[in-house]
Amino acid sequence: MDALPSLHDVYRAHARIQAMAVCTPLVHSAPLADRNGARSVHLKLECLQNTGAFKVRGAANKILSLSAEEKKRGVITFSTGNHGKAVAYVAGQTGVRAIVCLSEHVASYRAEAIRRLGAEVSVKGKSQDEAEKNYHDLAGSEGLVPVVPFDDPMIIAGQGTLSLEILSKLPDTDVLLIQLSGGGLLAGIALAAKSIHPRIHIVGVSIERSPAMLESLKEGRPVQVEEKDSIADSLLGGIGFDNRYTLPLVEKYTDEHLLVSEEEIKDGMFYMFDQHRLIVEGAAAVGVGALLSRKIDVAGKRVVSLISGNNIHSGEYLDIVGGRLPSEG
Ligand SMILES: *Cc1c(COP(=O)(O)O)cnc(C)c1O
């Protein structure tokens, strides 16, 4: 499949991934709606998804649509964590061999989680780009089928199934707040949502530390940004120099872009714990962080903010949340 994915592909993905991905809750946040004068703010809780992030949707759609011969060869990927976990999970559930290539930069608890799901892990290189080179070498030498994290029509269509779940429950949604890194998530959600409901307002939320997609949109071609650490580590990394799908789709469907700081992300994480009793990773909290700092005017609007995952080291999490608790408890 080489054409851009369509709404039809998203419906097919929805049917295909039923056994791998759960339909996560869509809960109302009265405190966030009140603070922002919104008609409603709902949170789509992909932190409760299998493997702890939405990425299982795209990975399942891709792997389950491979031919019997491709499934026999096995799959390979590179990932900062959540995509690797998703590929390992789906491959493990379907009896397909999987190798996940990581850089030395990826936290060891993430590599361990991938191994526990039954995939082989290959750690090589100091950056995401070096891990990617290792992946190309291994894919060639071992004849494995590449499962890329975002720039693939089947991955994009899988992530787009989120829109079907959101709009079947809340068809009058005005604004969708979606995290933006490689853009598979936003491309899938936006293409499905706009096809169903053309007036919906799509907001991409990027991190100040790694706005690769924003810089690429400005230049009109994929550009590299300096790789810095972020509490939202799932949003780090570039969009790929040979980007074919997510850059044009994000350009076509995004109505507004927001950038959030590290402090705003931490505020969002604390708010999810304090008000909703939910543990979420940094990447998941960027939309809530943007709402808390009133980076976007949602007065009178029906808003949905995606909570994309919960994969964070317990110690790191406790430092962030514990540091914000009022001393009287
Ligand atoms: C991958 C990921 C994102 C961003 O998705 P892209 O398709 O790369 O834009 C957001 N949140 C979490 C938790 C992720 O794992």
PDB file of N, CA and C in Angstrom, residues 174-215:
ATOM      1  N   ASP A 174     -15.503  19.436  19.478  1.00  0.00           N
ATOM      2  CA  ASP A 174     -15.043  20.613  18.723  1.00  0.00           C
ATOM      3  C   ASP A 174     -13.529  20.616  18.539  1.00  0.00           C
ATOM      4  N   VAL A 175     -12.795  20.209  19.583  1.00  0.00           N
ATOM      5  CA  VAL A 175     -11.332  20.351  19.584  1.00  0.00           C
ATOM      6  C   VAL A 175     -10.688  19.041  20.025  1.00  0.00           C
ATOM      7  N   LEU A 176      -9.686  18.596  19.270  1.00  0.00           N
ATOM      8  CA  LEU A 176      -8.888  17.424  19.673  1.00  0.00           C
ATOM      9  C   LEU A 176      -7.461  17.884  19.937  1.00  0.00           C
ATOM     10  N   LEU A 177      -6.953  17.592  21.148  1.00  0.00           N
ATOM     11  CA  LEU A 177      -5.573  17.925  21.516  1.00  0.00           C
ATOM     12  C   LEU A 177      -4.735  16.650  21.432  1.00  0.00           C
ATOM     13  N   ILE A 178      -3.790  16.635  20.484  1.00  0.00           N
ATOM     14  CA  ILE A 178      -3.036  15.411  20.192  1.00  0.00           C
ATOM     15  C   ILE A 178      -1.539  15.690  20.259  1.00  0.00           C
ATOM     16  N   GLN A 179      -0.786  14.818  20.932  1.00  0.00           N
ATOM     17  CA  GLN A 179       0.666  14.997  21.014  1.00  0.00           C
ATOM     18  C   GLN A 179       1.276  14.750  19.629  1.00  0.00           C
ATOM     19  N   LEU A 180       2.377  15.474  19.354  1.00  0.00           N
ATOM     20  CA  LEU A 180       2.975  15.410  18.017  1.00  0.00           C
ATOM     21  C   LEU A 180       4.482  15.189  18.125  1.00  0.00           C
ATOM     22  N   SER A 181       4.917  14.040  17.580  1.00  0.00           N
ATOM     23  CA  SER A 181       6.356  13.769  17.491  1.00  0.00           C
ATOM     24  C   SER A 181       6.658  13.323  16.066  1.00  0.00           C
ATOM     25  N   GLY A 182       6.691  12.017  15.802  1.00  0.00           N
ATOM     26  CA  GLY A 182       6.861  11.554  14.422  1.00  0.00           C
ATOM     27  C   GLY A 182       5.633  11.803  13.573  1.00  0.00           C
ATOM     28  N   GLY A 183       4.484  11.933  14.219  1.00  0.00           N
ATOM     29  CA  GLY A 183       3.266  12.340  13.531  1.00  0.00           C
ATOM     30  C   GLY A 183       2.336  11.216  13.098  1.00  0.00           C
ATOM     31  N   GLY A 184       2.674   9.961  13.410  1.00  0.00           N
ATOM     32  CA  GLY A 184       1.769   8.869  13.052  1.00  0.00           C
ATOM     33  C   GLY A 184       0.454   8.969  13.805  1.00  0.00           C
ATOM     34  N   LEU A 185       0.553   9.343  15.056  1.00  0.00           N
ATOM     35  CA  LEU A 185      -0.627   9.480  15.909  1.00  0.00           C
ATOM     36  C   LEU A 185      -1.533  10.594  15.394  1.00  0.00           C
ATOM     37  N   LEU A 186      -0.970  11.777  15.225  1.00  0.00           N
ATOM     38  CA  LEU A 186      -1.792  12.910  14.783  1.00  0.00           C
ATOM     39  C   LEU A 186      -2.328  12.689  13.371  1.00  0.00           C
ATOM     40  N   ALA A 187      -1.486  12.162  12.476  1.00  0.00           N
ATOM     41  CA  ALA A 187      -1.933  11.949  11.086  1.00  0.00           C
ATOM     42  C   ALA A 187      -3.144  11.027  11.050  1.00  0.00           C
ATOM     43  N   GLY A 188      -3.085   9.913  11.781  1.00  0.00           N
ATOM     44  CA  GLY A 188      -4.178   8.943  11.765  1.00  0.00           C
ATOM     45  C   GLY A 188      -5.447   9.509  12.389  1.00  0.00           C
ATOM     46  N   ILE A 189      -5.280  10.115  13.553  1.00  0.00           N
ATOM     47  CA  ILE A 189      -6.441  10.676  14.251  1.00  0.00           C
ATOM     48  C   ILE A 189      -7.072  11.784  13.422  1.00  0.00           C
ATOM     49  N   ALA A 190      -6.237  12.658  12.869  1.00  0.00           N
ATOM     50  CA  ALA A 190      -6.759  13.827  12.159  1.00  0.00           C
ATOM     51  C   ALA A 190      -7.424  13.421  10.850  1.00  0.00           C
ATOM     52  N   LEU A 191      -6.816  12.488  10.126  1.00  0.00           N
ATOM     53  CA  LEU A 191      -7.426  12.115   8.841  1.00  0.00           C
ATOM     54  C   LEU A 191      -8.779  11.460   9.062  1.00  0.00           C
ATOM     55  N   ALA A 192      -8.888  10.623  10.094  1.00  0.00           N
ATOM     56  CA  ALA A 192     -10.176   9.977  10.368  1.00  0.00           C
ATOM     57  C   ALA A 192     -11.186  11.002  10.896  1.00  0.00           C
ATOM     58  N   ALA A 193     -10.756  11.839  11.829  1.00  0.00           N
ATOM     59  CA  ALA A 193     -11.693  12.796  12.449  1.00  0.00           C
ATOM     60  C   ALA A 193     -12.207  13.800  11.421  1.00  0.00           C
ATOM     61  N   LYS A 194     -11.312  14.321  10.573  1.00  0.00           N
ATOM     62  CA  LYS A 194     -11.728  15.321   9.577  1.00  0.00           C
ATOM     63  C   LYS A 194     -12.601  14.705   8.482  1.00  0.00           C
ATOM     64  N   SER A 195     -12.380  13.408   8.203  1.00  0.00           N
ATOM     65  CA  SER A 195     -13.210  12.748   7.193  1.00  0.00           C
ATOM     66  C   SER A 195     -14.634  12.561   7.714  1.00  0.00           C
ATOM     67  N   ILE A 196     -14.752  12.326   9.017  1.00  0.00           N
ATOM     68  CA  ILE A 196     -16.070  12.106   9.619  1.00  0.00           C
ATOM     69  C   ILE A 196     -16.741  13.449   9.917  1.00  0.00           C
ATOM     70  N   HIS A 197     -15.942  14.431  10.328  1.00  0.00           N
ATOM     71  CA  HIS A 197     -16.446  15.648  10.970  1.00  0.00           C
ATOM     72  C   HIS A 197     -15.510  16.802  10.553  1.00  0.00           C
ATOM     73  N   PRO A 198     -15.704  17.339   9.310  1.00  0.00           N
ATOM     74  CA  PRO A 198     -14.710  18.260   8.725  1.00  0.00           C
ATOM     75  C   PRO A 198     -14.439  19.526   9.543  1.00  0.00           C
ATOM     76  N   ARG A 199     -15.367  19.936  10.418  1.00  0.00           N
ATOM     77  CA  ARG A 199     -15.130  21.180  11.147  1.00  0.00           C
ATOM     78  C   ARG A 199     -14.392  20.995  12.467  1.00  0.00           C
ATOM     79  N   ILE A 200     -14.030  19.767  12.803  1.00  0.00           N
ATOM     80  CA  ILE A 200     -13.311  19.536  14.065  1.00  0.00           C
ATOM     81  C   ILE A 200     -11.947  20.248  14.008  1.00  0.00           C
ATOM     82  N   HIS A 201     -11.548  20.824  15.134  1.00  0.00           N
ATOM     83  CA  HIS A 201     -10.303  21.609  15.205  1.00  0.00           C
ATOM     84  C   HIS A 201      -9.195  20.708  15.758  1.00  0.00           C
ATOM     85  N   ILE A 202      -8.169  20.462  14.946  1.00  0.00           N
ATOM     86  CA  ILE A 202      -7.088  19.552  15.344  1.00  0.00           C
ATOM     87  C   ILE A 202      -5.891  20.369  15.838  1.00  0.00           C
ATOM     88  N   VAL A 203      -5.504  20.113  17.092  1.00  0.00           N
ATOM     89  CA  VAL A 203      -4.383  20.830  17.696  1.00  0.00           C
ATOM     90  C   VAL A 203      -3.243  19.848  17.948  1.00  0.00           C
ATOM     91  N   GLY A 204      -2.075  20.137  17.376  1.00  0.00           N
ATOM     92  CA  GLY A 204      -0.887  19.322  17.611  1.00  0.00           C
ATOM     93  C   GLY A 204      -0.095  19.914  18.762  1.00  0.00           C
ATOM     94  N   VAL A 205       0.278  19.085  19.744  1.00  0.00           N
ATOM     95  CA  VAL A 205       1.062  19.578  20.880  1.00  0.00           C
ATOM     96  C   VAL A 205       2.457  18.975  20.809  1.00  0.00           C
ATOM     97  N   SER A 206       3.460  19.843  20.595  1.00  0.00           N
ATOM     98  CA  SER A 206       4.862  19.415  20.504  1.00  0.00           C
ATOM     99  C   SER A 206       5.616  19.899  21.739  1.00  0.00           C
ATOM    100  N   ILE A 207       6.794  19.310  21.957  1.00  0.00           N
ATOM    101  CA  ILE A 207       7.602  19.751  23.099  1.00  0.00           C
ATOM    102  C   ILE A 207       8.691  20.728  22.635  1.00  0.00           C
ATOM    103  N   GLU A 208       8.941  21.752  23.458  1.00  0.00           N
ATOM    104  CA  GLU A 208       9.967  22.755  23.137  1.00  0.00           C
ATOM    105  C   GLU A 208      11.314  22.109  22.888  1.00  0.00           C
ATOM    106  N   ARG A 209      11.609  21.002  23.608  1.00  0.00           N
ATOM    107  CA  ARG A 209      12.919  20.365  23.522  1.00  0.00           C
ATOM    108  C   ARG A 209      13.158  19.639  22.199  1.00  0.00           C
ATOM    109  N   SER A 210      12.107  19.296  21.484  1.00  0.00           N
ATOM    110  CA  SER A 210      12.301  18.475  20.277  1.00  0.00           C
ATOM    111  C   SER A 210      11.177  18.697  19.254  1.00  0.00           C
ATOM    112  N   PRO A 211      11.103  19.913  18.705  1.00  0.00           N
ATOM    113  CA  PRO A 211       9.983  20.208  17.789  1.00  0.00           C
ATOM    114  C   PRO A 211      10.316  19.858  16.338  1.00  0.00           C
ATOM    115  N   ALA A 212      10.724  18.615  16.086  1.00  0.00           N
ATOM    116  CA  ALA A 212      11.202  18.233  14.749  1.00  0.00           C
ATOM    117  C   ALA A 212      10.122  18.411  13.681  1.00  0.00           C
ATOM    118  N   MET A 213       8.887  18.032  13.993  1.00  0.00           N
ATOM    119  CA  MET A 213       7.833  18.161  12.986  1.00  0.00           C
ATOM    120  C   MET A 213       7.538  19.633  12.693  1.00  0.00           C
ATOM    121  N   LEU A 214       7.527  20.472  13.725  1.00  0.00           N
ATOM    122  CA  LEU A 214       7.259  21.903  13.509  1.00  0.00           C
ATOM    123  C   LEU A 214       8.325  22.532  12.629  1.00  0.00           C
ATOM    124  N   GLU A 215       9.585  22.222  12.902  1.00  0.00           N
ATOM    125  CA  GLU A 215      10.683  22.770  12.092  1.00  0.00           C
ATOM    126  C   GLU A 215      10.573  22.268  10.652  1.00  0.00           C
TER     127      GLU A 215
END
